[in-house]
XYZ file of C-alpha atoms in Angstrom:
772
model
C -14.712 -3.756 -41.595
C -13.295 -1.138 -39.427
C -12.765 -2.107 -35.770
C -14.896 0.597 -34.603
C -17.917 -0.869 -36.203
C -17.688 -3.937 -33.992
C -17.123 -2.230 -30.755
C -20.257 -1.968 -28.449
C -22.002 1.195 -28.120
C -22.344 0.369 -24.252
C -18.703 1.112 -23.819
C -18.874 4.807 -25.211
C -17.606 7.347 -22.832
C -16.283 5.109 -20.341
C -13.281 5.434 -17.959
C -13.608 9.269 -17.799
C -13.856 9.345 -13.911
C -12.430 7.542 -10.743
C -14.832 4.762 -9.529
C -16.667 1.744 -10.584
C -18.513 0.775 -13.913
C -20.483 -2.508 -14.463
C -21.907 -4.356 -17.165
C -24.209 -7.317 -17.454
C -24.006 -9.698 -20.446
C -27.864 -9.760 -21.513
C -28.558 -11.696 -24.934
C -24.673 -11.669 -25.519
C -24.677 -7.920 -25.151
C -23.085 -5.862 -22.326
C -25.732 -3.749 -20.832
C -24.827 -0.955 -18.038
C -26.140 -1.771 -14.430
C -27.703 1.194 -12.626
C -25.766 2.134 -9.656
C -28.430 0.838 -7.336
C -27.401 -2.892 -8.363
C -23.801 -2.471 -7.990
C -22.617 -5.273 -5.799
C -25.394 -7.620 -6.652
C -24.144 -10.474 -8.670
C -26.390 -13.404 -9.961
C -25.078 -16.992 -10.072
C -26.690 -17.459 -13.615
C -24.717 -14.293 -15.309
C -21.679 -12.877 -16.338
C -20.660 -9.366 -15.766
C -17.761 -6.975 -16.545
C -16.200 -4.845 -14.058
C -14.125 -1.494 -15.022
C -12.210 0.144 -11.931
C -10.915 3.616 -12.861
C -8.273 4.971 -10.588
C -6.031 8.020 -10.859
C -2.294 8.263 -10.040
C -0.994 11.512 -8.044
C 0.434 12.317 -11.387
C -2.952 12.625 -12.804
C -3.036 9.509 -14.965
C -5.669 6.968 -15.128
C -5.388 3.539 -14.457
C -7.466 0.709 -15.457
C -8.468 -2.611 -14.291
C -11.199 -4.715 -16.119
C -12.861 -7.801 -14.545
C -14.967 -10.104 -16.232
C -17.115 -12.049 -13.514
C -18.451 -15.575 -14.456
C -21.396 -16.974 -12.075
C -21.300 -20.679 -11.430
C -24.776 -21.116 -13.618
C -23.716 -18.844 -16.437
C -23.445 -20.282 -19.574
C -20.529 -20.990 -21.468
C -21.329 -18.839 -24.454
C -21.942 -15.843 -21.893
C -18.655 -16.305 -20.271
C -17.054 -16.389 -23.652
C -18.845 -12.978 -24.547
C -17.789 -11.389 -21.354
C -14.186 -12.517 -22.145
C -14.155 -11.179 -25.766
C -16.121 -8.019 -24.759
C -13.351 -7.015 -21.918
C -10.789 -7.190 -24.879
C -12.891 -4.803 -26.614
C -13.358 -2.688 -23.776
C -9.602 -2.303 -23.005
C -9.199 -1.357 -26.792
C -11.547 1.612 -26.278
C -9.441 2.655 -22.897
C -6.277 2.749 -25.070
C -5.076 -0.934 -24.784
C -3.432 -0.189 -21.466
C -5.809 -1.939 -18.818
C -4.944 -4.891 -16.504
C -7.709 -7.877 -17.369
C -8.698 -10.282 -14.635
C -10.756 -13.365 -15.114
C -13.098 -13.724 -11.646
C -14.999 -16.986 -11.248
C -17.757 -17.012 -8.701
C -16.202 -18.168 -5.398
C -12.691 -17.644 -6.374
C -12.552 -14.211 -6.947
C -9.199 -12.125 -6.332
C -8.593 -9.650 -3.453
C -8.637 -6.793 -5.743
C -11.908 -7.386 -7.179
C -13.434 -8.157 -3.770
C -12.203 -4.672 -2.415
C -14.287 -2.912 -4.550
C -17.457 -4.264 -2.794
C -16.478 -4.302 0.830
C -16.978 -5.916 2.917
C -18.073 -8.919 0.603
C -20.424 -10.048 -2.263
C -23.083 -12.730 -1.622
C -23.953 -13.959 -5.187
C -27.873 -14.379 -5.671
C -29.424 -17.248 -7.261
C -31.065 -16.890 -10.736
C -30.169 -14.682 -13.509
C -31.091 -12.435 -16.506
C -32.305 -15.396 -18.466
C -34.199 -17.022 -15.949
C -36.234 -13.951 -14.947
C -34.669 -13.445 -11.556
C -36.509 -11.974 -8.634
C -35.283 -9.306 -6.433
C -34.352 -10.159 -3.097
C -36.815 -7.987 -1.721
C -39.953 -9.673 -3.296
C -38.931 -13.069 -1.909
C -39.939 -14.579 1.342
C -37.416 -14.561 4.012
C -35.522 -18.001 4.113
C -33.052 -18.844 6.647
C -29.609 -19.269 5.045
C -25.952 -20.848 6.227
C -22.803 -19.206 4.705
C -19.388 -20.000 5.072
C -16.815 -17.374 5.546
C -13.114 -17.766 4.190
C -10.395 -15.304 3.888
C -7.983 -13.272 6.403
C -8.071 -10.061 4.216
C -10.663 -9.977 1.407
C -13.735 -12.507 2.568
C -15.189 -14.849 0.201
C -18.902 -15.758 1.427
C -20.798 -18.824 0.168
C -24.084 -20.226 0.778
C -23.929 -23.640 1.864
C -27.148 -26.018 2.590
C -28.862 -25.376 5.972
C -27.765 -28.586 7.639
C -25.461 -29.941 10.483
C -23.342 -31.438 7.789
C -22.278 -28.445 6.411
C -20.657 -27.167 9.791
C -17.031 -28.332 10.752
C -14.320 -27.229 13.163
C -12.060 -25.299 10.689
C -13.998 -22.790 9.297
C -16.168 -19.952 10.325
C -20.028 -19.799 9.423
C -22.884 -17.213 9.597
C -26.513 -18.489 10.205
C -29.090 -15.612 8.901
C -32.327 -16.266 10.801
C -35.297 -13.753 10.507
C -34.710 -12.416 13.783
C -31.240 -13.189 14.571
C -27.833 -13.798 13.126
C -25.484 -16.523 14.451
C -21.731 -16.570 13.962
C -20.355 -19.962 14.552
C -16.453 -20.059 15.045
C -15.063 -23.637 14.486
C -12.656 -24.530 17.169
C -9.829 -24.755 14.866
C -10.745 -21.435 12.825
C -8.591 -18.580 12.287
C -9.095 -15.669 14.302
C -8.808 -13.183 11.634
C -11.577 -14.927 9.543
C -13.504 -14.671 12.757
C -12.998 -11.367 12.733
C -13.976 -10.591 8.665
C -16.949 -12.800 9.287
C -18.198 -10.365 12.007
C -18.354 -7.637 8.839
C -20.491 -10.063 7.116
C -22.682 -9.893 10.176
C -22.729 -6.263 9.813
C -23.360 -6.270 6.050
C -26.470 -8.763 6.377
C -27.966 -6.910 9.370
C -27.693 -3.689 7.655
C -28.726 -4.964 3.861
C -31.540 -7.561 4.869
C -32.737 -6.607 8.560
C -32.980 -2.701 8.236
C -30.077 -2.465 10.844
C -32.287 -4.175 13.657
C -31.851 -7.917 14.732
C -29.882 -9.590 17.608
C -26.430 -10.929 17.172
C -24.942 -13.967 18.679
C -21.542 -15.520 18.916
C -21.321 -19.399 19.247
C -17.915 -20.822 19.790
C -17.499 -24.495 18.565
C -17.033 -26.730 21.868
C -17.868 -24.194 24.326
C -21.460 -24.801 25.094
C -23.837 -25.170 26.325
C -25.410 -23.399 29.309
C -25.494 -19.980 27.210
C -29.142 -19.187 25.794
C -27.424 -18.178 22.543
C -25.699 -21.547 21.848
C -28.871 -23.419 22.651
C -30.846 -21.697 20.531
C -28.384 -21.975 17.503
C -28.100 -25.958 18.090
C -32.296 -26.038 18.106
C -32.406 -24.694 14.736
C -30.132 -27.399 13.636
C -32.373 -30.140 15.454
C -30.273 -30.272 18.677
C -26.806 -30.448 19.569
C -24.899 -33.291 18.304
C -21.113 -33.689 17.442
C -20.168 -32.197 13.826
C -18.169 -34.049 11.345
C -14.530 -33.222 9.933
C -14.121 -30.669 7.176
C -14.761 -32.598 3.950
C -12.312 -32.014 1.050
C -13.821 -30.010 -1.912
C -12.864 -28.076 -5.100
C -12.458 -25.117 -2.690
C -9.535 -26.736 -0.972
C -7.779 -27.544 -3.992
C -4.879 -24.930 -4.386
C -1.940 -25.220 -6.413
C 1.398 -23.985 -5.215
C 3.033 -21.404 -6.811
C 5.634 -23.024 -8.958
C 8.642 -21.916 -10.918
C 7.363 -19.700 -13.742
C 7.209 -20.989 -17.471
C 6.791 -18.765 -20.467
C 4.941 -19.594 -23.557
C 4.529 -17.675 -26.900
C 1.110 -17.615 -28.445
C 0.882 -17.218 -32.194
C -2.268 -17.765 -34.084
C -3.919 -19.349 -30.655
C -0.821 -22.034 -30.703
C 1.240 -22.300 -27.545
C 5.049 -22.830 -27.719
C 7.171 -23.147 -24.556
C 10.242 -20.855 -24.349
C 13.005 -22.842 -22.889
C 15.541 -20.104 -22.330
C 15.937 -18.443 -18.809
C 13.280 -15.976 -17.877
C 14.194 -12.212 -18.757
C 12.333 -9.423 -19.955
C 13.892 -9.275 -23.125
C 12.191 -12.530 -24.064
C 8.939 -10.464 -24.261
C 8.456 -9.084 -27.891
C 5.947 -6.456 -28.507
C 4.158 -7.797 -31.484
C 3.154 -11.096 -29.496
C 1.519 -12.148 -26.651
C 2.711 -14.648 -23.926
C 1.364 -16.721 -21.230
C 3.172 -16.961 -17.865
C 2.467 -19.935 -16.037
C 2.864 -19.919 -12.371
C 0.813 -22.729 -11.089
C -1.521 -21.144 -8.696
C -1.564 -17.885 -11.070
C -1.364 -17.412 -14.906
C -0.485 -14.319 -16.790
C -1.268 -13.142 -20.175
C 1.077 -10.576 -21.473
C 0.081 -8.599 -24.541
C 2.580 -6.864 -26.657
C 1.727 -2.970 -26.955
C 1.424 -3.242 -30.862
C -0.384 -6.600 -31.009
C -3.582 -6.539 -33.322
C -6.937 -7.159 -31.177
C -7.685 -10.110 -33.141
C -4.535 -11.389 -31.657
C -5.798 -10.165 -28.324
C -9.021 -11.989 -28.544
C -7.157 -15.467 -29.910
C -4.782 -15.349 -26.852
C -7.972 -14.979 -24.463
C -9.254 -18.260 -26.165
C -5.931 -19.902 -26.096
C -5.676 -19.419 -22.298
C -9.211 -20.790 -21.651
C -8.186 -24.049 -23.692
C -4.725 -24.202 -21.628
C -6.815 -24.133 -18.321
C -8.917 -27.089 -19.456
C -6.411 -29.394 -21.073
C -3.982 -28.857 -17.862
C -6.921 -29.539 -15.938
C -6.354 -26.700 -13.591
C -8.645 -26.093 -10.513
C -11.031 -23.377 -10.599
C -8.968 -21.554 -8.090
C -6.243 -20.703 -10.510
C -6.165 -16.913 -10.918
C -5.557 -15.495 -14.740
C -4.582 -12.072 -15.074
C -3.575 -9.780 -18.424
C -1.266 -7.263 -18.591
C -0.429 -4.943 -21.443
C 3.525 -4.085 -22.187
C 4.647 -0.875 -20.302
C 1.621 -1.240 -17.571
C 3.048 -4.748 -15.996
C 1.804 -5.079 -12.277
C 4.305 -5.446 -9.517
C 3.068 -9.087 -8.844
C 3.894 -9.656 -12.617
C 7.450 -8.184 -12.682
C 8.264 -10.056 -9.367
C 8.137 -13.517 -11.313
C 11.326 -12.494 -13.206
C 14.636 -12.422 -11.616
C 14.985 -8.672 -12.240
C 13.219 -6.090 -14.280
C 15.281 -3.643 -15.805
C 13.778 -0.026 -15.216
C 13.170 1.983 -18.238
C 11.248 5.043 -17.767
C 8.927 5.304 -14.759
C 5.093 5.736 -15.436
C 4.526 9.061 -16.202
C 7.987 9.863 -17.837
C 8.326 10.931 -21.633
C 9.143 6.976 -22.264
C 5.868 5.918 -21.033
C 3.921 8.758 -22.567
C 5.455 7.687 -25.823
C 4.530 4.196 -25.576
C 0.823 5.420 -24.764
C 0.889 7.512 -28.054
C 2.054 4.082 -29.963
C -0.903 2.246 -28.579
C -3.387 5.123 -29.170
C -2.148 5.476 -32.834
C -2.276 1.816 -33.269
C -5.754 1.405 -32.163
C -6.734 4.580 -34.238
C -5.632 3.014 -37.218
C -8.162 -0.131 -36.306
C -10.805 2.498 -35.938
C -10.749 2.894 -32.027
C -11.239 6.080 -30.389
C -9.397 5.862 -27.078
C -10.305 7.490 -23.918
C -9.427 11.145 -23.181
C -6.198 11.810 -21.371
C -6.601 13.269 -17.841
C -4.590 16.334 -17.272
C -5.956 17.164 -13.977
C -3.337 19.323 -12.011
C -1.569 17.973 -8.947
C -1.654 20.223 -6.146
C 1.344 19.846 -3.647
C 0.611 19.447 -0.075
C 2.324 19.979 2.999
C 3.051 16.613 4.554
C 1.872 16.181 8.314
C 4.691 17.298 10.696
C 5.409 16.342 14.128
C 3.857 18.879 16.720
C 6.405 21.257 17.899
C 7.685 22.361 21.362
C 9.235 19.074 22.177
C 12.568 17.754 23.487
C 15.356 17.159 20.585
C 18.305 15.348 21.490
C 21.320 14.011 19.025
C 24.155 12.014 19.242
C 27.000 11.674 17.075
C 28.461 8.370 16.884
C 32.226 7.771 17.695
C 33.690 4.459 17.685
C 31.604 2.108 20.177
C 30.178 5.332 21.931
C 27.813 8.106 21.002
C 28.422 11.828 21.871
C 25.747 14.123 22.801
C 25.732 17.309 20.782
C 25.652 20.738 22.523
C 22.333 22.545 21.750
C 24.170 25.186 19.402
C 25.518 22.093 17.122
C 22.227 20.597 16.742
C 21.208 20.581 12.977
C 24.871 20.419 11.941
C 25.410 17.083 10.339
C 29.057 15.902 8.732
C 28.619 13.471 5.854
C 31.198 11.360 7.146
C 29.505 10.630 10.443
C 26.504 9.047 11.887
C 23.938 10.673 14.168
C 20.953 9.235 16.587
C 17.897 11.655 17.176
C 15.427 11.540 19.801
C 12.571 13.826 19.808
C 9.956 13.636 22.726
C 6.767 15.516 22.124
C 3.057 15.534 22.963
C 0.450 14.871 20.647
C -2.906 16.572 20.434
C -4.377 14.304 23.493
C -1.399 15.355 25.674
C -0.002 11.588 25.319
C 3.866 11.846 25.133
C 5.329 10.250 21.946
C 8.714 9.472 20.567
C 10.388 10.194 17.181
C 13.495 7.961 17.191
C 15.748 7.930 14.123
C 19.675 7.192 13.034
C 21.149 9.331 10.138
C 23.661 7.921 7.893
C 26.088 10.289 6.223
C 27.177 9.038 2.526
C 30.701 9.063 3.570
C 30.492 7.237 6.839
C 32.185 3.966 7.905
C 30.218 0.712 8.119
C 31.256 0.374 11.492
C 29.788 3.461 12.476
C 26.664 2.767 10.545
C 26.377 -0.574 12.276
C 27.025 1.254 15.781
C 24.159 3.502 14.963
C 21.699 1.221 14.257
C 22.399 -0.946 17.247
C 22.454 2.114 19.442
C 19.060 3.224 17.979
C 17.477 -0.179 18.691
C 18.794 -0.328 22.248
C 16.799 2.899 22.902
C 13.869 1.751 21.206
C 13.903 -1.258 23.505
C 14.295 0.710 26.590
C 11.457 2.835 25.520
C 9.296 -0.463 25.382
C 8.899 0.237 21.477
C 6.839 3.370 21.801
C 9.071 5.396 19.525
C 8.748 4.898 15.866
C 12.218 4.232 14.364
C 13.679 5.369 11.260
C 16.862 4.800 9.198
C 17.566 7.816 7.570
C 20.127 8.257 4.654
C 21.701 11.299 3.615
C 20.090 13.088 0.714
C 16.566 11.087 1.249
C 15.626 13.051 4.435
C 11.677 12.708 4.722
C 10.049 16.120 5.595
C 9.137 15.231 9.288
C 13.052 14.794 9.948
C 14.056 17.970 8.515
C 11.400 19.938 10.034
C 12.988 19.182 13.482
C 15.920 21.330 12.654
C 16.105 24.959 11.829
C 17.936 24.816 9.803
C 19.502 21.608 8.770
C 22.954 21.907 7.493
C 25.128 19.023 5.962
C 28.665 19.658 5.946
C 31.843 17.936 4.511
C 34.037 15.554 6.243
C 33.438 14.380 9.701
C 34.255 14.771 13.521
C 33.838 11.034 14.603
C 37.207 9.185 15.271
C 36.416 6.355 12.615
C 36.115 9.151 9.813
C 39.647 10.742 11.136
C 41.041 7.558 10.979
C 39.917 6.737 7.580
C 41.371 10.120 6.299
C 44.682 9.135 7.850
C 45.033 5.376 6.491
C 43.518 5.942 3.302
C 44.068 9.628 2.316
C 40.397 10.275 1.843
C 40.325 13.518 -0.299
C 38.034 16.268 0.778
C 38.701 18.537 4.065
C 36.326 18.805 6.861
C 34.508 21.749 7.232
C 36.001 24.400 9.716
C 34.416 27.508 11.294
C 37.515 29.500 10.129
C 37.837 28.228 6.740
C 36.175 29.027 3.552
C 32.707 27.369 2.925
C 30.112 27.548 0.494
C 26.220 26.583 1.279
C 23.416 25.997 -1.089
C 19.978 27.181 0.027
C 17.350 25.512 -2.061
C 14.537 24.843 0.356
C 11.442 27.101 0.569
C 9.886 25.752 3.851
C 10.511 23.955 7.293
C 10.088 20.571 5.734
C 12.475 20.778 2.996
C 15.110 23.550 4.085
C 18.233 21.165 3.884
C 21.258 23.231 3.523
C 24.155 21.507 1.634
C 27.835 22.590 1.541
C 29.239 22.555 -1.971
C 32.594 23.182 -3.512
C 33.617 26.819 -2.761
C 33.751 27.783 -6.417
C 32.051 30.296 -8.411
C 30.670 27.410 -10.784
C 28.689 25.852 -7.955
C 26.395 29.231 -7.909
C 22.998 29.196 -9.687
C 20.283 32.247 -10.172
C 17.536 29.888 -8.799
C 18.946 29.392 -5.484
C 20.749 31.387 -2.486
C 24.026 30.686 -1.168
C 25.988 31.552 2.183
C 29.505 31.979 1.819
C 32.012 31.761 4.756
C 35.388 33.029 4.565
C 37.247 33.025 7.699
C 35.199 35.461 10.192
C 33.480 37.126 7.218
C 29.759 36.159 6.281
C 27.977 36.775 2.970
C 24.797 35.665 1.579
C 24.304 35.558 -2.240
C 20.609 35.945 -3.562
C 20.138 34.497 -6.804
C 17.842 36.581 -9.319
C 15.528 33.949 -9.661
C 15.425 32.669 -6.123
C 12.474 32.919 -3.738
C 11.623 35.232 -0.859
C 11.533 32.111 1.482
C 14.921 31.056 0.224
C 16.416 34.428 0.861
C 14.971 34.238 4.422
C 16.445 30.892 5.008
C 19.951 32.095 3.945
C 19.969 34.864 6.533
C 19.056 32.170 9.162
C 21.763 29.841 7.831
C 24.438 32.553 8.297
C 23.332 33.221 11.611
C 23.450 29.541 12.668
C 26.915 28.982 11.360
C 28.307 32.374 12.827
C 25.930 33.676 15.544
C 26.442 37.305 16.109
C 28.625 38.139 13.000
C 27.608 40.804 10.820
C 26.430 39.501 7.479
C 27.019 41.106 4.142
C 24.085 40.572 1.714
C 24.505 40.832 -2.004
C 22.215 40.169 -4.667
C 23.206 38.228 -7.985
C 25.364 40.725 -9.974
C 26.416 43.313 -7.073
C 29.355 41.156 -5.554
C 32.202 42.646 -3.817
C 35.657 41.562 -5.088
C 36.455 39.958 -1.405
C 33.269 37.864 -2.373
C 34.967 36.730 -5.504
C 38.404 36.377 -4.038
C 37.077 33.876 -1.413
C 35.771 31.790 -4.395
C 39.135 31.673 -6.160
C 37.863 34.359 -8.708
C 34.784 34.949 -10.894
C 33.518 32.512 -12.929
C 30.485 31.900 -15.294
C 27.957 29.440 -13.858
C 24.635 28.060 -15.321
C 21.082 28.049 -14.267
C 20.541 24.773 -12.174
C 16.748 24.080 -11.136
C 16.976 22.438 -7.595
C 15.940 18.741 -7.893
C 13.723 17.512 -5.510
C 12.037 13.851 -5.104
C 8.452 14.117 -6.870
C 6.246 11.436 -5.398
C 3.872 10.536 -7.826
C 3.069 7.020 -7.037
C 0.346 6.051 -4.695
C 1.064 4.200 -1.517
C 0.578 0.324 -1.254
C -0.192 -1.895 1.678
C 1.392 -5.359 1.726
C 0.899 -8.527 3.798
C 4.478 -10.714 3.640
C 5.661 -14.211 4.399
C 8.921 -16.151 3.707
C 9.038 -19.069 1.291
C 12.071 -21.087 0.670
C 14.144 -17.770 1.971
C 12.443 -15.602 -0.339
C 10.154 -12.591 0.389
C 6.869 -12.868 -0.894
C 4.423 -9.951 -0.445
C 0.662 -9.996 -1.131
C -1.055 -6.555 -1.898
C -4.055 -5.148 0.360
C -6.093 -3.330 -2.306
C -8.021 -0.460 -1.419
C -6.784 -0.729 2.211
C -7.934 0.765 5.484
C -7.088 0.852 8.715
C -9.084 -2.113 9.612
C -6.433 -4.226 7.558
C -3.885 -3.674 9.956
C -4.546 -6.684 12.070
C -2.577 -6.962 15.272
C -1.300 -10.470 14.689
C 0.434 -9.301 11.576
C 3.262 -7.266 10.314
C 2.521 -5.173 7.504
C 4.608 -3.239 5.014
C 3.405 0.292 3.676
C 5.224 1.451 0.926
C 4.377 5.101 -0.035
C 7.549 5.450 -2.403
C 8.971 8.245 -0.747
C 9.026 5.942 2.932
C 8.765 2.394 3.519
C 6.976 1.353 7.079
C 7.004 -1.829 8.849
C 3.831 -1.917 11.111
C 3.959 -4.212 14.014
C 1.022 -5.481 15.564
C 0.816 -5.767 19.229
C 0.180 -9.675 19.257
C 3.401 -10.278 17.182
C 5.865 -12.110 18.819
C 8.777 -10.413 20.310
C 11.604 -12.156 18.335
C 9.361 -11.475 15.193
C 9.265 -7.627 16.151
C 13.200 -7.664 16.176
C 13.242 -8.769 12.561
C 11.346 -5.798 11.121
C 14.245 -3.992 9.856
C 15.818 -7.012 8.317
C 12.334 -7.688 6.448
C 12.096 -4.156 5.483
C 15.631 -4.012 4.052
C 14.574 -7.248 2.024
C 11.401 -5.613 0.697
C 13.424 -2.551 -0.320
C 16.018 -4.688 -2.179
C 13.012 -6.763 -3.765
C 11.073 -3.253 -4.710
C 14.404 -1.766 -6.031
C 15.110 -4.766 -8.375
C 11.561 -4.617 -10.174
C 10.425 -0.998 -9.443
C 12.081 2.492 -9.184
C 12.155 2.288 -5.639
C 15.398 3.909 -4.133
C 17.760 1.742 -1.946
C 18.124 4.441 0.245
C 14.507 5.303 0.603
C 13.539 6.195 4.442
C 12.736 2.684 6.530
C 10.627 2.967 9.650
C 9.205 0.504 12.172
C 6.236 1.269 13.987
C 4.259 -0.485 16.777
C 0.472 -0.762 16.788
C -0.748 2.072 19.390
C 2.220 4.501 18.556
C 1.702 5.326 14.951
C 2.764 8.883 14.091
C 0.986 11.407 12.138
C 3.119 10.534 9.014
C 1.947 7.285 8.995
C -1.806 7.762 9.941
C -2.215 10.276 6.920
C -2.381 7.090 4.797
C -5.536 5.840 6.299
C -8.821 7.367 7.265
C -7.858 7.072 10.974
C -10.119 6.642 13.864
C -8.243 6.730 17.324
C -10.817 4.690 19.072
C -9.743 1.670 17.469
C -6.069 2.145 18.933
C -7.415 2.001 22.527
C -9.303 -1.223 22.319
C -7.538 -4.223 23.398
C -7.449 -7.941 22.574
C -6.920 -10.055 19.343
C -8.483 -8.929 15.909
C -11.775 -10.654 16.788
C -11.880 -9.415 19.996
C -11.324 -5.845 18.726
C -13.805 -6.267 15.755
C -16.624 -7.394 18.090
C -16.266 -4.597 20.314
C -16.056 -1.932 17.894
C -18.703 -3.121 15.401
C -21.552 -3.923 17.935
C -20.152 -2.536 21.132
C -22.610 -5.077 23.234
C -22.300 -7.451 26.235
C -22.456 -10.894 24.476
C -22.352 -13.741 27.214
C -19.907 -15.486 25.112
C -17.714 -12.702 23.857
C -17.017 -9.812 25.983
C -15.520 -11.035 29.067
C -12.056 -10.224 27.957
C -12.726 -6.676 27.482
C -12.055 -3.694 29.468
C -8.991 -2.790 31.385
C -8.692 0.784 29.701
C -10.848 3.523 30.841
C -11.215 4.950 27.448
C -12.599 1.760 26.101
C -15.226 1.712 29.131
C -16.091 5.233 27.987
C -16.531 4.248 24.247
C -18.564 1.398 25.197
C -20.689 3.667 27.434
C -21.131 5.924 24.465
C -22.389 2.868 22.259
C -25.123 1.860 24.773
C -26.293 5.464 25.157
C -26.381 6.148 21.379
C -28.236 2.751 20.868
C -30.848 3.554 23.564
C -31.187 7.332 22.277
C -32.076 5.591 18.998
C -34.549 3.322 20.111
């Protein structure tokens, strides 16, 4: 029997567009849910959720989750697991698979259904009723989670309350949030999103909201009303220990091979080479388990591996909080690769090697009778990145020993590869607020002492400006667009003018001459616009030329521009600007390729053949990722925030935004001063970590950004609301004012030092009044 005959028709044509698709297991078959039911999960059922995303390179990525309700039968849960394997086969066998238990869902799963899911009682087999058909019933929920929040209904009784958690009481006319005295501020903030969700979904957007703080009574009417619902005020007990609190620590990973459903522990040190493409493996990390699937394994092997994992969890008596994720060879997640000491990089996603791997998977599944999903070939549109506003004041200093020397205006834009520079740009944004872009540039041939001095001086400036600037560390060759755009043009010269570099030349005989305005020098012009017009000095020989680019040749007081036959009009314009920049007022001799004078060739040491060289530019095809981080036993651990938004930037935290072209350390206003000073150290550790398991460059630009002073090129990765930047307080206080904008007797006394915030709350009041 061919594999195609056993695949369910419910999966026909799936994964062809970005978004979510959901099936419920009914009579042991997957049945597609209507869009109107997305986000509704019944405790008695099991579901399959497919999330399709698309990279900037146009390739589809797939995550499949099978969700098991707490009252779902074992047979239904098993069906969901097996059907997940079949769905993966339809998609070409390259999806990441996740096992989701009710109440213990992964952050990634919950990110599809923001702000939360609240499972409903009943299920398909029991003939469930729709919530709107039921009579309203007062319900009590416990809310846990600083990032993705998990909401669980608990008995409506005083004994359910405790001092450590946050609760939401949903009554017919009023929603109450009870904040345990020891509860986390960020959990309080997330619970407010649950309040808003319940208000909109089950109260038509109209009901009162009250905040009740544990231990802060008692005169407030809201607090009194709340306790009356529980039979009057009385002390509440300590938090009882439950299965929810049994969380395994992450342990040193152990690798098991899976053969015919049997597991064998691999004793050797953990390396990528141990993973054979014809087998499945289980990686046990304690709190999380990964199943690795070789790309040429048979479907039956994959199904038996799924069953073996379920037996492993039972035999090991693992708690329900244990995560299970399945990855396919070649499509391993960042988290999986990080469990290995290093992960030798093959070809990056989207490269010929990965395409070949995809082809092998498709061919294998075709032999098994499986028709794979069509490949997305949508073109990628290159966009101009957001740049800093013009018209500001630009200052540049060259590091010279223990001092820094300000460059004269006519030399701003000239960078020597043997030196380090500090750049400060002061400008006004759209709302007339003065902003700063501060960075230090490290030449590839610069001394370690100069690099350290540049870092120290830039940090001193950052502190003197009270952390208002975005501060960047920029390496030669990895200059980001907003940096390049400050200089018209930017020219990188050979050698150095600092005392440190000159001393190095004398002591160690470093080869290569420093650029001189009187000597012979050749410059390559490959950029086409203000944000990529870096001009690089190259060897002054004919073999450096290329028809796809333009060049500027300096020979003493003579200046030439050489225009390659395949160069663009923009490059030719930049060449003329570069010549004027290097030798102001000097007559420039323009020549097209093939019309060169003897003086031109003489300056290059004679005419020689050259090759057609395409300009190399960094192509950023990876989606941005946002991480929370922590240190455990001296090791950096990162937790990804999926489907992130501005609301995930919590004021008590430092976050890492990795765009692959740049790395940002975002610092909340409520972070302690000592921690703020460690931002670059943390960023460097992250870069080293990502470099060992991904293709992130060691020289990627690194920025630190303070909350409230985010530059445009950071904001572009979010749907940014400037109003949120002017609200003060901790994350709970901010969320309270932004979501509800009302005067609560127990909440908003901390507010309003800021005029903008006064105006914002007045607008909220006016809007509510007009709607009434």
